[in-house]
PDB file of C-alpha atoms in Angstrom:
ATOM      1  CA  UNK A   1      97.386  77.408   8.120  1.00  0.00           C
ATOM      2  CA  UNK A   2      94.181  79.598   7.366  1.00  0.00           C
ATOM      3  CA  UNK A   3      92.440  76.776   7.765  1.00  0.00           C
ATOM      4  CA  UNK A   4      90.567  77.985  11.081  1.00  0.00           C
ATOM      5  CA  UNK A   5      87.069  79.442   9.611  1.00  0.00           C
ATOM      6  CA  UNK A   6      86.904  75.741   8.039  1.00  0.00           C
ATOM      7  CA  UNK A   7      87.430  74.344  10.667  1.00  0.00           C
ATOM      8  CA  UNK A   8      84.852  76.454  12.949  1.00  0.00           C
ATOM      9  CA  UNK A   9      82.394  75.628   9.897  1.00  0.00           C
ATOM     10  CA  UNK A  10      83.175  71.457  10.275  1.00  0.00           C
ATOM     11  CA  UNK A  11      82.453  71.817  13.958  1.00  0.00           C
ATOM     12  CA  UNK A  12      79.144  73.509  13.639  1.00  0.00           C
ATOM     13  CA  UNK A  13      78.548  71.249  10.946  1.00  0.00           C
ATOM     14  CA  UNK A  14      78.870  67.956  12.739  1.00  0.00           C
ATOM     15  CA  UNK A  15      77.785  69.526  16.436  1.00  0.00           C
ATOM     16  CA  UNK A  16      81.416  68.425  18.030  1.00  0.00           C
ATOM     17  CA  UNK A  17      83.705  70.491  20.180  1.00  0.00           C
ATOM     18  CA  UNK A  18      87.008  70.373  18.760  1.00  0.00           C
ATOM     19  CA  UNK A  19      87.983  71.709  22.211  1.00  0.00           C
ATOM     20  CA  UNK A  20      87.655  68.221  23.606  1.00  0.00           C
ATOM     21  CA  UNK A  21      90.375  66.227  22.752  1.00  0.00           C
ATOM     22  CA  UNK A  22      87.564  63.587  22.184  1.00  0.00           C
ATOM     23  CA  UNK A  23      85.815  65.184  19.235  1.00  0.00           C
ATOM     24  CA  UNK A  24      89.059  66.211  17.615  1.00  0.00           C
ATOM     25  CA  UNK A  25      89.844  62.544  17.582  1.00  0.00           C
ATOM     26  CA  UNK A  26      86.623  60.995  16.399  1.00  0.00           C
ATOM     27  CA  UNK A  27      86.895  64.247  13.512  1.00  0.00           C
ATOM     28  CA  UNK A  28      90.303  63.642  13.077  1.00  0.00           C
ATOM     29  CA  UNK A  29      90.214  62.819   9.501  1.00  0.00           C
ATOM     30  CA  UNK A  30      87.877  65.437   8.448  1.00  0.00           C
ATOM     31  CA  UNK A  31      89.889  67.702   9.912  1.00  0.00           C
ATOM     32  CA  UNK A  32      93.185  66.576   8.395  1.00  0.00           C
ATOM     33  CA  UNK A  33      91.470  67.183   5.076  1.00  0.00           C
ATOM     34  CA  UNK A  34      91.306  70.668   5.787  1.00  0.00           C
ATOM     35  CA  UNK A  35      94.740  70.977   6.453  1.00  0.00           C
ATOM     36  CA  UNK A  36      96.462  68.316   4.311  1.00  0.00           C
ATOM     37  CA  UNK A  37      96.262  70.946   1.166  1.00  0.00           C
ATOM     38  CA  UNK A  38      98.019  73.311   3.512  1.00  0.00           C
ATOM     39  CA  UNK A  39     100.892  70.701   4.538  1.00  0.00           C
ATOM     40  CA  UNK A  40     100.838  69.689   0.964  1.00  0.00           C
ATOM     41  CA  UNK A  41     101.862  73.282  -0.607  1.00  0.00           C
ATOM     42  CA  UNK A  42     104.860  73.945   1.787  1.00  0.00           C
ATOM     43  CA  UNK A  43     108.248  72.552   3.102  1.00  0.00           C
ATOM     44  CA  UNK A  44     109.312  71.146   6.215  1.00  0.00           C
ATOM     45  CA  UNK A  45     111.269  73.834   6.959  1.00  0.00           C
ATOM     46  CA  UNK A  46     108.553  76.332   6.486  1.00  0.00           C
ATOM     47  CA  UNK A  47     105.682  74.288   8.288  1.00  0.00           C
ATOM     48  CA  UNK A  48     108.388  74.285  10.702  1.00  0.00           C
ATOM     49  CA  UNK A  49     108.763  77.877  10.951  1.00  0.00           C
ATOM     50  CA  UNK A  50     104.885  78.444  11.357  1.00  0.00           C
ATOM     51  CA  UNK A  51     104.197  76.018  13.422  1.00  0.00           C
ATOM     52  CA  UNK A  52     106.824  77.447  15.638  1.00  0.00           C
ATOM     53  CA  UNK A  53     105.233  80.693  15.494  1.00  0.00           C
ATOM     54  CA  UNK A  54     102.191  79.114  16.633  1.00  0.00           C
ATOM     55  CA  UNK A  55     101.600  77.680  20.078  1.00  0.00           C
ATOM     56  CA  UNK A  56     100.551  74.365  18.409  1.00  0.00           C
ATOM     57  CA  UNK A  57     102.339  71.083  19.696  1.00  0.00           C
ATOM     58  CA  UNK A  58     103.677  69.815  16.743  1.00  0.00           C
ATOM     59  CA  UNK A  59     106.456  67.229  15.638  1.00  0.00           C
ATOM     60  CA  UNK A  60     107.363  66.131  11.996  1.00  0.00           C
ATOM     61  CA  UNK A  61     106.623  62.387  11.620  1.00  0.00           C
ATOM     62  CA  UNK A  62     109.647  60.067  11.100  1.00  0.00           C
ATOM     63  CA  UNK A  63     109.889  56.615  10.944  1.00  0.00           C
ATOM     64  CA  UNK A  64     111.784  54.519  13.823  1.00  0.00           C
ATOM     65  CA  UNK A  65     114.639  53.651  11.124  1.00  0.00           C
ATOM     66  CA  UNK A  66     114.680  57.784  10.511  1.00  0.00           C
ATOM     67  CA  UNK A  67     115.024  58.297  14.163  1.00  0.00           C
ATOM     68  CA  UNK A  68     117.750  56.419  14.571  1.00  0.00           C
ATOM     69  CA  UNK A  69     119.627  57.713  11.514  1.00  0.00           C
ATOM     70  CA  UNK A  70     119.483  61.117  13.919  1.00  0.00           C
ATOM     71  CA  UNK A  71     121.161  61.683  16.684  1.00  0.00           C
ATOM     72  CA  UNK A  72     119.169  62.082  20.240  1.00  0.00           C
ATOM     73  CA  UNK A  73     120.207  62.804  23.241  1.00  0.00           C
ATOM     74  CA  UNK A  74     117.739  59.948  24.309  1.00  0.00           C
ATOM     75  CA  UNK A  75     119.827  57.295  22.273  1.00  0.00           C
ATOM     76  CA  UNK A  76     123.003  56.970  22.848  1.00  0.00           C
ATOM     77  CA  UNK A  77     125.777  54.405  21.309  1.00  0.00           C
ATOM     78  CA  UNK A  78     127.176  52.203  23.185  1.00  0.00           C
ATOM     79  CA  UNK A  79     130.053  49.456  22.855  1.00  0.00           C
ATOM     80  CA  UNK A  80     127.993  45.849  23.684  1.00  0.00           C
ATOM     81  CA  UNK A  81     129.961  43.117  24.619  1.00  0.00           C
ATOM     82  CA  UNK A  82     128.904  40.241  21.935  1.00  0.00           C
ATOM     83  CA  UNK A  83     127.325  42.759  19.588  1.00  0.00           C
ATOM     84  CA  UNK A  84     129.215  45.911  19.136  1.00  0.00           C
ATOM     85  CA  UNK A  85     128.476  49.264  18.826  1.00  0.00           C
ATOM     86  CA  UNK A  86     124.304  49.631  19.544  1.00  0.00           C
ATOM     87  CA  UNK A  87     122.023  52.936  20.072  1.00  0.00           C
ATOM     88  CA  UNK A  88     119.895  52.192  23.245  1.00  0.00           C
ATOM     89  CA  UNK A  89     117.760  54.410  24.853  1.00  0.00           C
ATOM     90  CA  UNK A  90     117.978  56.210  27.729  1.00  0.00           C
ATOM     91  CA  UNK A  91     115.922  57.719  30.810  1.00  0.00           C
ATOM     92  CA  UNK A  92     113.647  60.470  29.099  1.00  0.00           C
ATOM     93  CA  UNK A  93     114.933  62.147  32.411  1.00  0.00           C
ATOM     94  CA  UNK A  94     117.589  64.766  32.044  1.00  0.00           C
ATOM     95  CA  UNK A  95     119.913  64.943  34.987  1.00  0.00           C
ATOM     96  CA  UNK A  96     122.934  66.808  33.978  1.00  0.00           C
ATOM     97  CA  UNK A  97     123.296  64.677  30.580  1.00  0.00           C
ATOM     98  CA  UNK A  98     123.534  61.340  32.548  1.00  0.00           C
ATOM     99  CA  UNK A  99     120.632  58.938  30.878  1.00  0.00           C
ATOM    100  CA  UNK A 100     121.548  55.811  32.576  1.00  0.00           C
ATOM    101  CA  UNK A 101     122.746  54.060  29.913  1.00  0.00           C
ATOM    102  CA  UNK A 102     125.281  51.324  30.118  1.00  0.00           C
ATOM    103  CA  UNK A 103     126.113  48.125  28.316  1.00  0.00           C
ATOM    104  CA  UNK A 104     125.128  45.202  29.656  1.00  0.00           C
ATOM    105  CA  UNK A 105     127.214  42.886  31.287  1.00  0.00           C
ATOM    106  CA  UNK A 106     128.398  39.658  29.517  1.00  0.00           C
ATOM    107  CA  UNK A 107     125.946  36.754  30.246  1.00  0.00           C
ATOM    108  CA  UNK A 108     127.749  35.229  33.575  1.00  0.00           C
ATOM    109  CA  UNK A 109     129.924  38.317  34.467  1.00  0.00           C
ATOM    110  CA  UNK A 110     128.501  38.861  37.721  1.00  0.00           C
ATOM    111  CA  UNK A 111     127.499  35.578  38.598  1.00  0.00           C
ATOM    112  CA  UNK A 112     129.962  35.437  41.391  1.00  0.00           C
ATOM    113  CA  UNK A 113     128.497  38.577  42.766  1.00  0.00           C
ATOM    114  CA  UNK A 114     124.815  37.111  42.570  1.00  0.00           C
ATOM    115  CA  UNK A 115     125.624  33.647  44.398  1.00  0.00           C
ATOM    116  CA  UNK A 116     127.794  35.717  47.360  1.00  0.00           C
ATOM    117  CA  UNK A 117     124.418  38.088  48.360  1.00  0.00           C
ATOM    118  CA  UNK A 118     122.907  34.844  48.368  1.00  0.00           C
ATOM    119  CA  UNK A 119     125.522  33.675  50.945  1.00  0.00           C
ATOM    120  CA  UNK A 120     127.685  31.375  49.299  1.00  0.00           C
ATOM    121  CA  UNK A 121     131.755  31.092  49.837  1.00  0.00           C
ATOM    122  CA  UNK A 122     134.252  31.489  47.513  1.00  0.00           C
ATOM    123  CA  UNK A 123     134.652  27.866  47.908  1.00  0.00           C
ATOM    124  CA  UNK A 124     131.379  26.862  47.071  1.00  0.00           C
ATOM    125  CA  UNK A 125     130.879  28.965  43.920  1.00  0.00           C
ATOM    126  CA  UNK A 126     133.967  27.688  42.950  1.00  0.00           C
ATOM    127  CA  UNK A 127     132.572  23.769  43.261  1.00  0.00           C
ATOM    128  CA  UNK A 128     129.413  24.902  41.735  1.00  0.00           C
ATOM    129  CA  UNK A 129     131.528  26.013  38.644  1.00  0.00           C
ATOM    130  CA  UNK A 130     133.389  22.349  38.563  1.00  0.00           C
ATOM    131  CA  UNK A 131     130.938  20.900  38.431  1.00  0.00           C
ATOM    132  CA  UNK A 132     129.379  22.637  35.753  1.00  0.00           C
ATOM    133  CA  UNK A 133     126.146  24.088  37.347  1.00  0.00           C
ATOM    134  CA  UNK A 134     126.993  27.691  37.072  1.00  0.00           C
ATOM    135  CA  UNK A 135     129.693  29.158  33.811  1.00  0.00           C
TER     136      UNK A 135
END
């Protein structure tokens, strides 16, 4: 951005270490003055390019409704029962494009399942269901 000599200059200036991630935060808005004219007089795509020149961590802001308009590999649409088609999120984790996301099962689907690890028979699910404890 050309903005470094400034930026040297604010530090002396106000005795911080923008080294620390501590001073750059309690700065931060002095500092973003110095570079909002910057920002200001170029794209996206060519802060992008820059930036990527750079070795600065950067990320254009979005808002959550903007992220979702996107698509991630970290949300992913799924088909839920009661509710339709839904983008959920999945482990930040990439192993081998599997994220872990599923729909989740219809309220009462596995019931059966639940009451058998807890050692119920057949037989006595199915009275529990007469009599209408469990749906």
């Amino acid at each position: 951005t050309g903005a470094a000599p400034r930026v040297l200059e604010l530090q002396r200036l106000v005795g911080a270490d923008f080294g620390t991630d501590g001073d750059r935060y309690r700065h931060r808005e002095s500092i973003a003055a110095l570079l909002e004219p910057w920002f200001a007089g170029h794209t996206l795509a060519q802060a992008a390019a820059a930036l990527d020149a750079s070795s600065v961590l950067w990320s254009p802001y979005r808002t959550f409704a903007e992220v979702l308009e996107h698509e991630h590999p970290l949300l992913q649409r799924i088909d839920q029962p009661g509710l339709g088609p839904y983008r959920v999120p999945g482990s930040p984790i990439d192993a081998g494009g599997d994220r872990g996301v599923r729909a989740a099962p219809r309220l009462g689907a596995d019931t059966n399942a639940v009451l058998e690890t807890l050692g119920l028979a057949e037989a006595d699910i199915a009275r529990l269901r007469t009599k209408g404890v469990v749906g």
